[in-house]
Amino acid sequence: MTTEPDSSAQSAEQRGAASATVPPTDGPDGDPTRGSTTGGPAPEPAALAPPPAAPAGKATIGKADVAFKNLTRAAGLGLLALIVAIALFLVLRATHALGQNDGNFLTTQEWFPNQDPPKFGVAALLFGTIVTAAIAMVIAVPVAVGIALFITVYAPRRLASPLGYIVDLLAAVPSVVYGLWGLLVLAPHMKGIQLWLSDYFGWIPLFRADSVGRSFFVAGVVLAIMILPIVAALSREVFLQVPTAHREAALALGATRWEMIRTAVLPYGKPGVISASMLGLGRAMGETIAVALVLPASFKISWNWLEPAGNTIAANVANGWGEANDIGRGALIASGLVLFIVTMIVNIIARAIVARRRDFSGSSA
Amino acid sequence: MATRIEVTGLTAYYGKFKAVSDVNLTIEPKNVTAFIGPSGCGKSTVLRTLNRMHEVLPGARVEGRVLLDGEDLYGAGMDPVNVRRTVGMVFQRPNPFPTMSIYENVIAGLKLNGIRKKALLDERVEESLRGANLWDEVKDRLNRPGAGLSGGQQQRLCIARAIAVEPQVLLMDEPCSALDPISTLAIEDLINKLKSSFTIVIVTHNMQQASRVSDATAFFSLEKTGDPGRLVEFDKTSKIFTNPSEKRTEDYVSGRFG
């Protein structure tokens, strides 16, 4: 959802470019034969430039091309306009509520938008969102990469392709299903491991706990289960793309399988794994129901992650929307916008990491 | 160090398919031996059995013996990883690691051997790149990506990477087939230089190349598609190209077949 404005702009561009090469099968003219004869070698710049700027293109660019181009452009611009309108609406609603707020929206650890005067702040929610998502990433990404590596490198072929299918299939299941499984089946059994962690690692403040229960840790584990299949499936896809030539180059130098993975597979797949992780992170931060059912919805920044405490932005929306009044809904929308900004920042950082060594990306090989 | 390779009764399979059958030949140390023959005759397969890269492909297996200075590469307790550190390989398409710089590419094999000392690595990088006739062209941009070089330079980088670990044998699988004539000439010059230190085996489709660079030539062929390839003739290069004993060899080298 963070990439929506970006990807829509991109797709509009791609469609614009595509109109030069793809026959307009669904164009208003509906004459595919004409489209394909004129559409094939048409120069791309002509399609991207505004119509009046293309001087002598009249004879070569058919009506169908023009119609298709306009159609795609309208679709792209329409989508952009829709997004801008949604954003405007949300910002207006949010600012209205924020104007009535008696507390500081960014630092207050309370959520009483329905009282008079309303007082609410996103601090505890944001903290909970980041902590649960971070726990989920720390657990899920290494496991997912391990699964992907096992399937692509270690598993014998007879096992690898069925496993690949299964992971793809699991990734297609809505993540809330895993969330519910984690909640109903796994979470009740989490008490033991939480006690163990607090017993042996209690000297680390994060694991200190007077009582364990529906904690950030449990929510993080449930989220990890939810995002594991998608991250594993995408990572597997990425590792499959590693050219045989690079793997053989490493093996021919006398690399063991693990050394081959470190030399050839992981560096080549890194950008893809980062993208996959970002997708998982987006899901983890945006998850509502499963987290809402786990966490006790307390508005408190808690550094003892095994103790029952905390809430997240998305879970708070799910919990609070029903009984919220006008100000309350505005407040929830404002918290949603904060989530939006956070995911955007994380995505920008991830892109920067990927772009830092663009020369070394391997796309030229 | 000079290393003789003796191949006896070598048969290689891809799954159920027998790719090459009953090959016997002896590759002399510090010589260049060329494998020639039509497509599908198994010359690349035989080459890949010499450093146990054949078995990397799923379902591929080997029968017979390959002796490296008397030691069987396929003997029990032989680790393919060690074999490949002794017998280096250069592939048909230049394949420098795209995520690594020129410098990192050259030291990739050394790092696998656990060499970490910067001074030693620097020394070996220069030595290997000089050995591959590439040093003067890249010495000012060692930290640039290896994939940014031209095709011929990339192939010489791959040769530098292979010789950096100081193997005894260097296998080359059609190393020039993706290169232009000038780059090809550069590689051929390099092969002539390298044979003073390494035993070299080169697979080539280019018969002129075989006659230019090699001391001995093995001609492989197959009866018809689907049959396993066989070694038809193995002799001094001068004899293979001027006065071969087999009719089929003569037909092939004179261009009447294949």
Coordinates of C-alpha atoms in Angstrom, one line a residue:
Chain A
M1 CA 0.0 0.0 0.0
T2 CA 2.9 2.3 0.5
T3 CA 4.0 1.9 -3.1
E4 CA 0.6 2.6 -4.6
P5 CA 1.3 6.2 -5.8
D6 CA 4.6 5.1 -7.1
S7 CA 3.5 1.9 -8.8
S8 CA 0.5 3.6 -10.4
A9 CA 2.7 6.2 -11.9
Q10 CA 5.0 3.5 -13.1
S11 CA 2.2 1.4 -14.6
A12 CA 0.8 4.4 -16.3
E13 CA 4.2 5.0 -17.9
Q14 CA 4.5 1.4 -18.8
R15 CA 1.1 1.3 -20.4
G16 CA 2.0 4.4 -22.3
A17 CA 5.1 2.7 -23.6
A18 CA 3.3 -0.5 -24.2
S19 CA 0.8 1.1 -26.5
A20 CA 3.5 1.4 -29.0
T21 CA 4.3 -2.2 -29.2
V22 CA 1.2 -4.2 -28.0
P23 CA -1.6 -4.7 -30.4
P24 CA -4.7 -2.9 -29.0
T25 CA -6.8 -6.0 -28.6
D26 CA -9.2 -4.3 -26.2
G27 CA -9.1 -0.9 -27.8
P28 CA -12.4 0.8 -28.8
D29 CA -11.8 0.0 -32.5
G30 CA -11.5 -3.7 -31.8
D31 CA -9.5 -4.4 -34.9
P32 CA -6.6 -6.4 -33.8
T33 CA -5.1 -7.1 -37.3
R34 CA -4.8 -3.4 -38.1
G35 CA -3.3 -2.8 -34.7
S36 CA -0.7 -5.4 -35.0
T37 CA 0.4 -4.4 -38.5
T38 CA 1.0 -0.8 -37.6
G39 CA 1.8 -1.3 -33.9
G40 CA 4.8 -3.6 -34.2
P41 CA 7.8 -1.4 -35.1
A42 CA 6.3 2.0 -34.0
P43 CA 8.9 4.0 -32.2
E44 CA 8.5 4.3 -28.5
P45 CA 9.3 8.0 -28.1
A46 CA 6.4 8.9 -30.4
A47 CA 4.0 7.2 -28.0
L48 CA 5.5 8.8 -24.9
A49 CA 5.5 12.3 -26.4
P50 CA 2.3 14.4 -26.3
P51 CA 0.3 14.1 -29.5
P52 CA 0.9 17.6 -30.9
A53 CA 4.7 17.1 -30.6
A54 CA 4.7 14.1 -33.0
P55 CA 4.9 15.8 -36.3
A56 CA 4.8 13.3 -39.2
G57 CA 3.5 10.4 -37.2
K58 CA 0.0 10.6 -38.7
A59 CA 0.5 8.3 -41.6
T60 CA 2.2 5.5 -39.6
I61 CA 0.3 5.6 -36.3
G62 CA -3.1 4.2 -36.8
K63 CA -6.3 5.3 -35.2
A64 CA -6.3 2.3 -32.9
D65 CA -3.0 3.2 -31.5
V66 CA -4.1 6.7 -30.7
A67 CA -7.3 5.4 -29.1
F68 CA -5.4 2.9 -27.1
K69 CA -2.8 5.4 -26.0
N70 CA -5.5 7.8 -24.8
L71 CA -7.3 5.0 -23.0
T72 CA -4.2 3.9 -21.1
R73 CA -3.3 7.5 -20.3
A74 CA -6.8 8.1 -19.0
A75 CA -6.6 5.0 -16.9
G76 CA -3.3 6.0 -15.5
L77 CA -4.3 9.6 -14.8
G78 CA -7.6 8.5 -13.4
L79 CA -5.9 6.2 -10.9
L80 CA -3.5 9.0 -9.9
A81 CA -6.5 11.4 -9.4
L82 CA -8.3 8.8 -7.3
I83 CA -5.3 8.3 -5.0
V84 CA -4.8 12.1 -4.6
A85 CA -8.5 12.4 -3.8
I86 CA -8.3 9.6 -1.2
A87 CA -5.3 11.1 0.4
L88 CA -6.9 14.6 0.5
F89 CA -10.0 13.1 2.2
L90 CA -8.0 11.3 4.8
V91 CA -5.8 14.2 5.5
L92 CA -8.8 16.5 5.9
R93 CA -10.5 14.1 8.3
A94 CA -7.3 13.6 10.3
T95 CA -6.5 17.3 10.6
H96 CA -10.0 18.0 11.8
A97 CA -9.6 15.5 14.6
L98 CA -6.0 16.6 15.3
G99 CA -7.3 20.2 15.7
Q100 CA -9.5 19.0 18.6
N101 CA -6.8 17.0 20.3
D102 CA -5.9 18.1 23.8
G103 CA -2.7 16.0 23.9
N104 CA 0.3 15.8 21.7
F105 CA -0.5 13.4 18.9
L106 CA 3.0 12.1 18.6
T107 CA 4.0 11.7 22.2
T108 CA 0.8 11.0 24.1
Q109 CA 0.4 7.4 25.3
E110 CA -3.4 7.5 25.7
W111 CA -6.4 7.1 23.4
F112 CA -9.5 8.9 24.5
P113 CA -10.8 10.5 21.4
N114 CA -14.4 10.2 22.5
Q115 CA -14.2 12.2 25.7
D116 CA -14.5 15.9 26.0
P117 CA -11.9 17.4 25.3
P118 CA -10.5 14.4 23.3
K119 CA -7.0 13.4 24.2
F120 CA -5.1 10.8 22.1
G121 CA -1.6 10.1 20.8
V122 CA 0.0 7.6 18.6
A123 CA 3.2 7.0 20.6
A124 CA 2.4 3.7 22.2
L125 CA 0.7 2.4 19.1
L126 CA 3.6 3.3 16.9
F127 CA 6.0 1.7 19.3
G128 CA 3.9 -1.5 19.4
T129 CA 3.7 -1.6 15.6
I130 CA 7.4 -1.3 15.2
V131 CA 8.3 -3.8 17.9
T132 CA 5.9 -6.5 16.8
A133 CA 6.9 -6.1 13.1
A134 CA 10.6 -6.1 14.1
I135 CA 10.2 -9.3 16.1
A136 CA 8.3 -10.8 13.2
M137 CA 11.1 -9.9 10.7
V138 CA 13.9 -11.2 12.9
I139 CA 12.1 -14.6 13.2
A140 CA 10.6 -14.9 9.7
V141 CA 13.3 -13.6 7.3
P142 CA 16.1 -16.0 8.3
V143 CA 13.7 -18.9 8.4
A144 CA 12.3 -17.9 5.0
V145 CA 15.7 -17.5 3.4
G146 CA 16.6 -20.9 4.9
I147 CA 13.6 -22.5 3.4
A148 CA 14.2 -20.9 0.0
L149 CA 17.9 -22.0 0.0
F150 CA 17.0 -25.5 1.0
I151 CA 14.5 -25.8 -1.9
T152 CA 16.7 -24.2 -4.5
V153 CA 20.2 -25.6 -3.5
Y154 CA 20.0 -28.5 -1.1
A155 CA 16.9 -30.4 -1.8
P156 CA 17.1 -33.2 -4.4
R157 CA 15.2 -32.4 -7.5
R158 CA 12.4 -34.9 -6.8
L159 CA 11.7 -33.1 -3.5
A160 CA 12.4 -29.5 -4.7
S161 CA 9.7 -29.0 -7.2
P162 CA 6.8 -30.3 -5.0
L163 CA 8.2 -28.2 -2.1
G164 CA 8.3 -25.2 -4.4
Y165 CA 4.7 -25.7 -5.4
I166 CA 3.7 -26.1 -1.7
V167 CA 5.4 -22.9 -0.7
D168 CA 3.8 -21.0 -3.6
L169 CA 0.5 -22.4 -2.6
L170 CA 1.0 -21.4 1.1
A171 CA 1.9 -17.9 0.0
A172 CA -1.4 -17.6 -1.8
V173 CA -3.4 -18.3 1.4
P174 CA -4.5 -15.0 3.0
S175 CA -2.2 -14.3 5.9
V176 CA -5.0 -13.9 8.4
V177 CA -5.6 -17.7 8.2
Y178 CA -2.1 -18.2 9.5
G179 CA -2.7 -15.5 12.0
L180 CA -5.7 -17.3 13.4
W181 CA -3.9 -20.6 13.5
G182 CA -1.0 -18.9 15.4
L183 CA -3.5 -17.3 17.7
L184 CA -5.7 -20.3 18.4
V185 CA -3.2 -23.2 18.2
L186 CA 0.2 -21.7 18.8
A187 CA -0.3 -18.8 21.2
P188 CA -1.7 -21.0 24.0
H189 CA 1.5 -23.0 23.9
M190 CA 3.8 -20.0 24.0
K191 CA 3.7 -19.7 27.7
G192 CA 6.5 -22.2 28.2
I193 CA 8.9 -20.7 25.8
Q194 CA 8.2 -17.2 27.3
L195 CA 8.9 -18.5 30.8
W196 CA 12.1 -20.1 29.6
L197 CA 13.2 -16.9 27.9
S198 CA 12.5 -14.8 31.0
D199 CA 14.2 -17.4 33.2
Y200 CA 17.4 -17.6 31.2
F201 CA 17.6 -14.3 29.4
G202 CA 15.8 -12.2 32.1
W203 CA 19.1 -10.3 32.6
I204 CA 18.4 -8.7 29.2
P205 CA 15.8 -6.0 30.1
L206 CA 13.7 -6.9 27.0
F207 CA 13.1 -10.4 28.3
R208 CA 12.5 -9.5 31.9
A209 CA 9.0 -10.3 33.0
D210 CA 7.0 -10.5 36.2
S211 CA 4.2 -12.3 34.4
V212 CA 4.1 -13.6 30.8
G213 CA 1.1 -13.7 28.6
R214 CA -0.4 -11.9 25.5
S215 CA 2.8 -10.0 24.8
F216 CA 4.6 -8.3 22.0
F217 CA 6.6 -11.5 21.7
V218 CA 3.5 -13.6 21.0
A219 CA 2.2 -11.1 18.6
G220 CA 5.5 -11.0 16.8
V221 CA 5.6 -14.8 16.5
V222 CA 2.1 -14.9 15.1
L223 CA 3.1 -12.2 12.6
A224 CA 6.2 -14.1 11.7
I225 CA 4.1 -17.1 10.9
M226 CA 1.8 -15.0 8.7
I227 CA 4.6 -13.5 6.6
L228 CA 6.8 -16.5 6.4
P229 CA 5.2 -18.1 3.3
I230 CA 5.3 -15.0 1.2
V231 CA 8.8 -14.2 2.0
A232 CA 9.9 -17.8 1.5
A233 CA 8.1 -18.0 -1.9
L234 CA 9.6 -14.8 -3.2
S235 CA 13.1 -15.6 -2.0
R236 CA 12.9 -19.0 -3.6
E237 CA 11.9 -17.2 -6.8
V238 CA 14.9 -14.9 -6.5
F239 CA 17.3 -17.7 -5.8
L240 CA 16.1 -19.6 -8.8
Q241 CA 17.1 -16.7 -11.0
V242 CA 20.8 -17.0 -10.0
P243 CA 22.4 -18.0 -13.3
T244 CA 23.9 -21.5 -13.4
A245 CA 27.1 -19.9 -14.7
H246 CA 27.7 -18.1 -11.4
R247 CA 27.0 -21.2 -9.3
E248 CA 29.3 -23.2 -11.5
A249 CA 32.0 -20.5 -11.3
A250 CA 32.0 -20.8 -7.5
L251 CA 32.0 -24.6 -7.5
A252 CA 34.8 -24.7 -10.0
L253 CA 36.9 -22.6 -7.7
G254 CA 36.5 -25.4 -5.1
A255 CA 33.6 -23.9 -3.1
T256 CA 31.5 -26.2 -0.9
R257 CA 27.8 -25.8 -1.3
W258 CA 27.6 -23.4 1.5
E259 CA 30.5 -21.4 0.2
M260 CA 28.8 -21.4 -3.2
I261 CA 25.7 -19.9 -1.6
R262 CA 27.8 -17.2 0.1
T263 CA 29.8 -16.4 -3.0
A264 CA 27.2 -16.6 -5.8
V265 CA 23.6 -17.1 -4.5
L266 CA 23.2 -14.7 -1.6
P267 CA 25.0 -11.6 -3.1
Y268 CA 23.0 -12.1 -6.3
G269 CA 19.7 -12.6 -4.5
K270 CA 20.2 -9.8 -1.9
P271 CA 18.1 -7.1 -3.6
G272 CA 15.3 -9.6 -4.2
V273 CA 15.3 -10.9 -0.6
I274 CA 15.2 -7.3 0.7
S275 CA 12.2 -6.6 -1.5
A276 CA 10.5 -9.8 -0.3
S277 CA 11.2 -8.8 3.3
M278 CA 9.7 -5.4 2.7
L279 CA 6.5 -7.0 1.4
G280 CA 6.4 -9.1 4.5
L281 CA 7.1 -6.1 6.7
G282 CA 4.2 -4.3 5.0
R283 CA 1.9 -7.2 5.8
A284 CA 3.2 -7.4 9.4
M285 CA 2.7 -3.7 10.1
G286 CA -0.7 -3.6 8.5
E287 CA -2.1 -6.7 10.1
T288 CA -5.2 -6.0 12.1
I289 CA -7.3 -8.8 13.4
A290 CA -4.7 -11.3 14.5
V291 CA -2.8 -8.7 16.5
A292 CA -6.0 -7.2 17.9
L293 CA -6.9 -10.6 19.2
V294 CA -3.5 -11.2 20.8
L295 CA -2.5 -7.9 22.4
P296 CA -4.4 -6.6 25.4
A297 CA -4.8 -3.2 23.8
S298 CA -3.0 -1.2 26.5
F299 CA -1.7 2.2 25.5
K300 CA 1.7 2.0 27.1
I301 CA 5.3 1.8 25.8
S302 CA 6.5 -1.4 27.4
W303 CA 10.1 -2.5 27.2
N304 CA 9.4 -5.9 28.7
W305 CA 8.3 -7.7 25.6
L306 CA 7.2 -10.9 27.3
E307 CA 4.7 -9.1 29.6
P308 CA 1.1 -8.7 28.5
A309 CA 1.0 -5.2 27.2
G310 CA 0.8 -3.1 24.0
N311 CA -1.2 -2.4 21.0
T312 CA -0.5 -1.6 17.3
I313 CA -1.9 1.0 15.0
A314 CA -3.7 -1.4 12.7
A315 CA -5.1 -3.4 15.7
N316 CA -6.3 -0.2 17.3
V317 CA -8.2 0.7 14.1
A318 CA -9.8 -2.7 14.1
N319 CA -10.7 -2.5 17.8
G320 CA -11.8 1.1 17.9
W321 CA -13.5 1.9 14.6
G322 CA -16.9 0.5 15.6
E323 CA -17.5 2.6 18.6
A324 CA -15.7 5.7 17.4
N325 CA -17.5 9.0 16.9
D326 CA -16.5 11.6 14.3
I327 CA -13.4 12.7 16.2
G328 CA -12.5 9.1 17.0
R329 CA -12.6 8.1 13.4
G330 CA -10.5 11.1 12.5
A331 CA -8.0 10.1 15.1
L332 CA -7.8 6.6 13.8
I333 CA -7.3 7.9 10.3
A334 CA -4.5 10.1 11.6
S335 CA -2.8 7.0 13.1
G336 CA -3.2 5.2 9.8
L337 CA -1.4 8.1 8.1
V338 CA 1.4 7.7 10.5
L339 CA 1.6 4.0 9.6
F340 CA 1.7 5.0 6.0
I341 CA 4.6 7.4 6.6
V342 CA 6.5 4.8 8.6
T343 CA 6.2 2.1 5.9
M344 CA 7.2 4.7 3.3
I345 CA 10.4 5.5 5.2
V346 CA 11.2 1.9 5.6
N347 CA 10.7 1.3 1.9
I348 CA 12.9 4.3 1.0
I349 CA 15.7 2.9 3.3
A350 CA 15.3 -0.5 1.7
R351 CA 15.5 1.0 -1.8
A352 CA 18.6 3.0 -0.8
I353 CA 20.3 -0.2 0.4
V354 CA 19.5 -1.9 -2.9
A355 CA 20.6 1.1 -5.0
R356 CA 23.8 1.6 -3.1
R357 CA 25.6 -1.0 -5.2
R358 CA 23.5 -0.8 -8.3
D359 CA 26.6 -1.3 -10.5
F360 CA 27.1 -4.6 -8.8
S361 CA 23.5 -5.7 -9.1
G362 CA 24.3 -8.4 -11.7
S363 CA 21.6 -7.1 -14.1
S364 CA 24.3 -6.6 -16.7
A365 CA 25.5 -10.2 -16.7
Chain B
M1 CA 54.2 -28.6 -10.8
A2 CA 53.6 -30.8 -13.7
T3 CA 50.6 -33.0 -13.7
R4 CA 49.8 -35.9 -16.0
I5 CA 46.1 -36.9 -16.4
E6 CA 45.3 -40.4 -17.4
V7 CA 41.8 -41.2 -18.4
T8 CA 40.8 -44.9 -18.6
G9 CA 37.5 -46.4 -19.5
L10 CA 35.6 -43.2 -18.9
T11 CA 31.9 -43.3 -19.5
A12 CA 29.6 -40.3 -18.6
Y13 CA 25.8 -40.3 -18.2
Y14 CA 23.1 -37.7 -17.9
G15 CA 20.5 -39.6 -16.1
K16 CA 19.8 -42.6 -18.4
F17 CA 21.4 -41.0 -21.4
K18 CA 25.0 -42.2 -22.1
A19 CA 26.7 -39.1 -23.3
V20 CA 30.2 -40.4 -24.0
S21 CA 31.5 -43.9 -23.9
D22 CA 34.8 -45.6 -23.0
V23 CA 37.3 -42.7 -23.4
N24 CA 41.0 -43.5 -22.9
L25 CA 43.7 -40.9 -23.2
T26 CA 46.7 -39.5 -21.5
I27 CA 47.2 -35.7 -21.1
E28 CA 50.8 -34.7 -20.8
P29 CA 52.0 -32.2 -18.3
K30 CA 52.7 -28.6 -19.3
N31 CA 51.1 -29.3 -22.7
V32 CA 48.0 -27.9 -24.3
T33 CA 45.6 -30.6 -25.3
A34 CA 42.7 -29.7 -27.5
F35 CA 39.3 -31.5 -27.6
I36 CA 37.6 -31.1 -31.0
G37 CA 34.6 -32.6 -32.6
P38 CA 31.0 -31.9 -33.7
S39 CA 28.3 -30.7 -31.3
G40 CA 27.0 -33.3 -29.0
C41 CA 30.1 -35.5 -29.3
G42 CA 30.8 -35.3 -25.6
K43 CA 34.0 -33.3 -25.6
S44 CA 32.7 -30.7 -23.0
T45 CA 31.4 -33.6 -20.9
V46 CA 34.8 -35.3 -20.9
L47 CA 36.3 -32.0 -19.9
R48 CA 33.9 -31.5 -17.0
T49 CA 34.7 -35.0 -15.7
L50 CA 38.3 -33.9 -15.3
N51 CA 37.5 -31.7 -12.3
R52 CA 34.3 -33.4 -11.2
M53 CA 32.1 -30.6 -12.5
H54 CA 30.0 -33.1 -14.5
E55 CA 28.3 -34.5 -11.4
V56 CA 27.1 -31.0 -10.4
L57 CA 24.2 -31.4 -12.9
P58 CA 21.3 -33.4 -11.6
G59 CA 21.4 -37.0 -12.6
A60 CA 24.8 -36.9 -14.1
R61 CA 27.3 -39.6 -13.2
V62 CA 30.6 -41.1 -14.3
E63 CA 32.2 -44.5 -14.7
G64 CA 35.8 -45.2 -15.2
R65 CA 39.0 -43.7 -13.8
V66 CA 40.7 -40.3 -14.1
L67 CA 44.2 -40.4 -12.6
L68 CA 45.8 -37.2 -11.7
D69 CA 49.5 -38.0 -11.1
G70 CA 48.4 -41.5 -10.3
E71 CA 45.6 -40.6 -7.9
D72 CA 42.1 -41.4 -8.9
L73 CA 39.8 -38.4 -8.8
Y74 CA 36.8 -40.6 -8.4
G75 CA 38.4 -42.8 -5.8
A76 CA 36.8 -43.3 -2.4
G77 CA 37.5 -40.5 0.0
M78 CA 38.3 -38.0 -2.8
D79 CA 36.5 -34.8 -2.1
P80 CA 35.3 -33.0 -5.3
V81 CA 36.0 -29.7 -3.5
N82 CA 39.7 -30.5 -3.3
V83 CA 39.7 -31.8 -6.9
R84 CA 38.4 -28.5 -8.1
R85 CA 41.0 -26.6 -6.2
T86 CA 43.6 -28.5 -8.0
V87 CA 42.0 -28.5 -11.4
G88 CA 40.7 -25.0 -12.3
M89 CA 38.2 -24.2 -15.0
V90 CA 37.2 -21.5 -17.4
F91 CA 33.8 -21.5 -18.9
Q92 CA 32.3 -20.9 -22.3
R93 CA 30.7 -17.6 -21.4
P94 CA 32.7 -15.3 -19.2
N95 CA 31.1 -15.5 -15.8
P96 CA 32.7 -13.1 -13.3
F97 CA 30.7 -12.7 -10.2
P98 CA 28.4 -9.7 -10.9
T99 CA 28.2 -8.6 -7.3
M100 CA 32.0 -8.4 -6.9
S101 CA 34.6 -5.9 -8.0
I102 CA 37.5 -7.0 -10.2
Y103 CA 39.7 -7.3 -7.2
E104 CA 37.1 -9.4 -5.3
N105 CA 36.6 -11.6 -8.3
V106 CA 40.3 -12.5 -8.5
I107 CA 40.5 -13.3 -4.8
A108 CA 37.2 -15.2 -4.6
G109 CA 39.0 -18.6 -4.7
L110 CA 41.7 -17.5 -2.3
K111 CA 39.1 -16.4 0.2
L112 CA 37.6 -19.9 0.0
N113 CA 41.0 -21.2 0.9
G114 CA 41.0 -19.0 4.0
I115 CA 43.6 -16.5 2.9
R116 CA 42.8 -13.2 4.5
K117 CA 46.1 -11.2 4.7
K118 CA 45.7 -8.0 2.7
A119 CA 49.3 -7.8 1.5
L120 CA 49.3 -11.4 0.3
L121 CA 46.0 -10.9 -1.5
D122 CA 47.2 -7.7 -3.1
E123 CA 50.3 -9.5 -4.4
R124 CA 48.3 -12.5 -5.7
V125 CA 45.8 -10.2 -7.5
E126 CA 48.6 -8.4 -9.3
E127 CA 50.3 -11.6 -10.1
S128 CA 47.2 -13.3 -11.4
L129 CA 46.0 -10.3 -13.4
R130 CA 49.5 -10.0 -14.9
G131 CA 49.4 -13.7 -15.6
A132 CA 46.1 -13.2 -17.5
N133 CA 47.5 -10.3 -19.4
L134 CA 44.9 -8.0 -17.9
W135 CA 46.8 -6.0 -15.3
D136 CA 47.6 -3.0 -17.4
E137 CA 44.0 -2.6 -18.5
V138 CA 42.4 -2.8 -15.1
K139 CA 45.0 -1.8 -12.5
D140 CA 43.4 1.7 -12.1
R141 CA 39.9 0.3 -11.5
L142 CA 40.2 -2.8 -9.4
N143 CA 37.3 -1.7 -7.3
R144 CA 34.9 -1.4 -10.3
P145 CA 32.5 -4.3 -11.0
G146 CA 33.9 -7.2 -12.9
A147 CA 30.8 -7.3 -15.1
G148 CA 31.6 -3.8 -16.4
L149 CA 34.5 -5.1 -18.5
S150 CA 34.3 -6.1 -22.2
G151 CA 33.6 -9.7 -23.0
G152 CA 37.3 -10.5 -23.7
Q153 CA 38.4 -8.7 -20.6
Q154 CA 35.8 -10.6 -18.5
Q155 CA 37.1 -13.9 -19.9
R156 CA 40.7 -13.0 -18.9
L157 CA 39.4 -11.9 -15.5
C158 CA 37.9 -15.4 -15.2
I159 CA 41.3 -16.9 -16.2
A160 CA 43.0 -14.7 -13.6
R161 CA 40.4 -15.9 -11.0
A162 CA 41.1 -19.5 -11.9
I163 CA 44.9 -19.3 -11.8
A164 CA 44.9 -17.2 -8.6
V165 CA 44.4 -20.4 -6.6
E166 CA 47.4 -21.9 -8.3
P167 CA 45.8 -25.0 -9.7
Q168 CA 47.9 -27.7 -11.5
V169 CA 45.6 -28.1 -14.4
L170 CA 43.5 -25.5 -16.2
L171 CA 40.4 -26.6 -18.1
M172 CA 38.9 -24.3 -20.7
D173 CA 35.5 -25.0 -22.2
E174 CA 35.3 -23.1 -25.5
P175 CA 36.8 -20.0 -23.8
C176 CA 36.7 -17.9 -27.0
S177 CA 33.3 -18.9 -28.5
A178 CA 31.6 -15.7 -27.1
L179 CA 34.5 -13.4 -28.0
D180 CA 35.5 -11.3 -31.0
P181 CA 38.7 -12.2 -33.1
I182 CA 40.9 -9.7 -31.3
S183 CA 39.9 -10.9 -27.8
T184 CA 40.3 -14.5 -29.1
L185 CA 43.9 -13.7 -30.1
A186 CA 44.6 -12.3 -26.7
I187 CA 43.3 -15.5 -25.1
E188 CA 45.3 -17.7 -27.4
D189 CA 48.5 -15.7 -26.6
L190 CA 47.7 -16.1 -23.0
I191 CA 47.3 -19.9 -23.4
N192 CA 50.7 -20.1 -24.9
K193 CA 52.1 -18.2 -22.0
L194 CA 50.2 -20.2 -19.3
K195 CA 51.3 -23.6 -20.6
S196 CA 54.7 -23.1 -19.1
S197 CA 53.1 -23.3 -15.6
F198 CA 50.0 -25.4 -16.1
T199 CA 48.7 -28.4 -17.9
I200 CA 45.9 -27.0 -20.1
V201 CA 43.0 -28.8 -21.7
I202 CA 40.9 -26.8 -24.1
V203 CA 37.6 -27.6 -25.8
T204 CA 37.1 -25.7 -29.0
H205 CA 34.9 -25.7 -32.0
N206 CA 37.5 -23.7 -33.9
M207 CA 39.9 -26.1 -35.7
Q208 CA 42.3 -23.3 -36.5
Q209 CA 42.4 -22.5 -32.9
A210 CA 43.2 -26.1 -32.0
S211 CA 46.0 -26.2 -34.5
R212 CA 47.4 -22.9 -33.3
V213 CA 47.4 -23.4 -29.6
S214 CA 47.6 -27.1 -28.9
D215 CA 50.3 -29.7 -28.7
A216 CA 48.0 -32.7 -28.8
T217 CA 44.5 -33.0 -30.1
A218 CA 41.7 -35.4 -29.3
F219 CA 39.0 -35.8 -31.9
F220 CA 35.6 -36.9 -30.6
S221 CA 32.6 -37.9 -32.7
L222 CA 29.3 -39.8 -32.6
E223 CA 27.6 -42.0 -35.1
K224 CA 24.2 -40.4 -35.0
T225 CA 22.2 -38.2 -32.7
G226 CA 21.3 -40.2 -29.5
D227 CA 24.4 -42.4 -29.7
P228 CA 27.1 -41.8 -27.1
G229 CA 30.1 -39.8 -28.2
R230 CA 33.4 -41.6 -28.6
L231 CA 37.1 -40.7 -28.8
V232 CA 38.0 -41.3 -32.4
E233 CA 41.6 -40.3 -32.5
F234 CA 44.2 -38.8 -30.1
D235 CA 47.6 -37.8 -31.3
K236 CA 50.0 -34.9 -31.8
T237 CA 48.2 -31.9 -33.2
S238 CA 50.5 -31.8 -36.2
K239 CA 49.6 -35.3 -37.1
I240 CA 45.9 -34.9 -36.5
F241 CA 45.8 -31.9 -38.9
T242 CA 48.1 -33.2 -41.6
N243 CA 48.1 -36.9 -41.6
P244 CA 45.4 -38.4 -39.3
S245 CA 45.1 -42.2 -39.2
E246 CA 41.3 -42.3 -39.2
K247 CA 39.2 -41.4 -42.2
R248 CA 36.6 -39.7 -40.0
T249 CA 39.2 -37.4 -38.5
E250 CA 40.4 -36.4 -41.9
D251 CA 36.9 -35.7 -43.1
Y252 CA 36.3 -33.5 -40.0
V253 CA 39.5 -31.5 -40.0
S254 CA 39.3 -30.9 -43.8
G255 CA 35.7 -29.6 -43.3
R256 CA 33.9 -32.3 -45.2
F257 CA 31.8 -33.3 -42.2
G258 CA 30.6 -31.8 -38.9

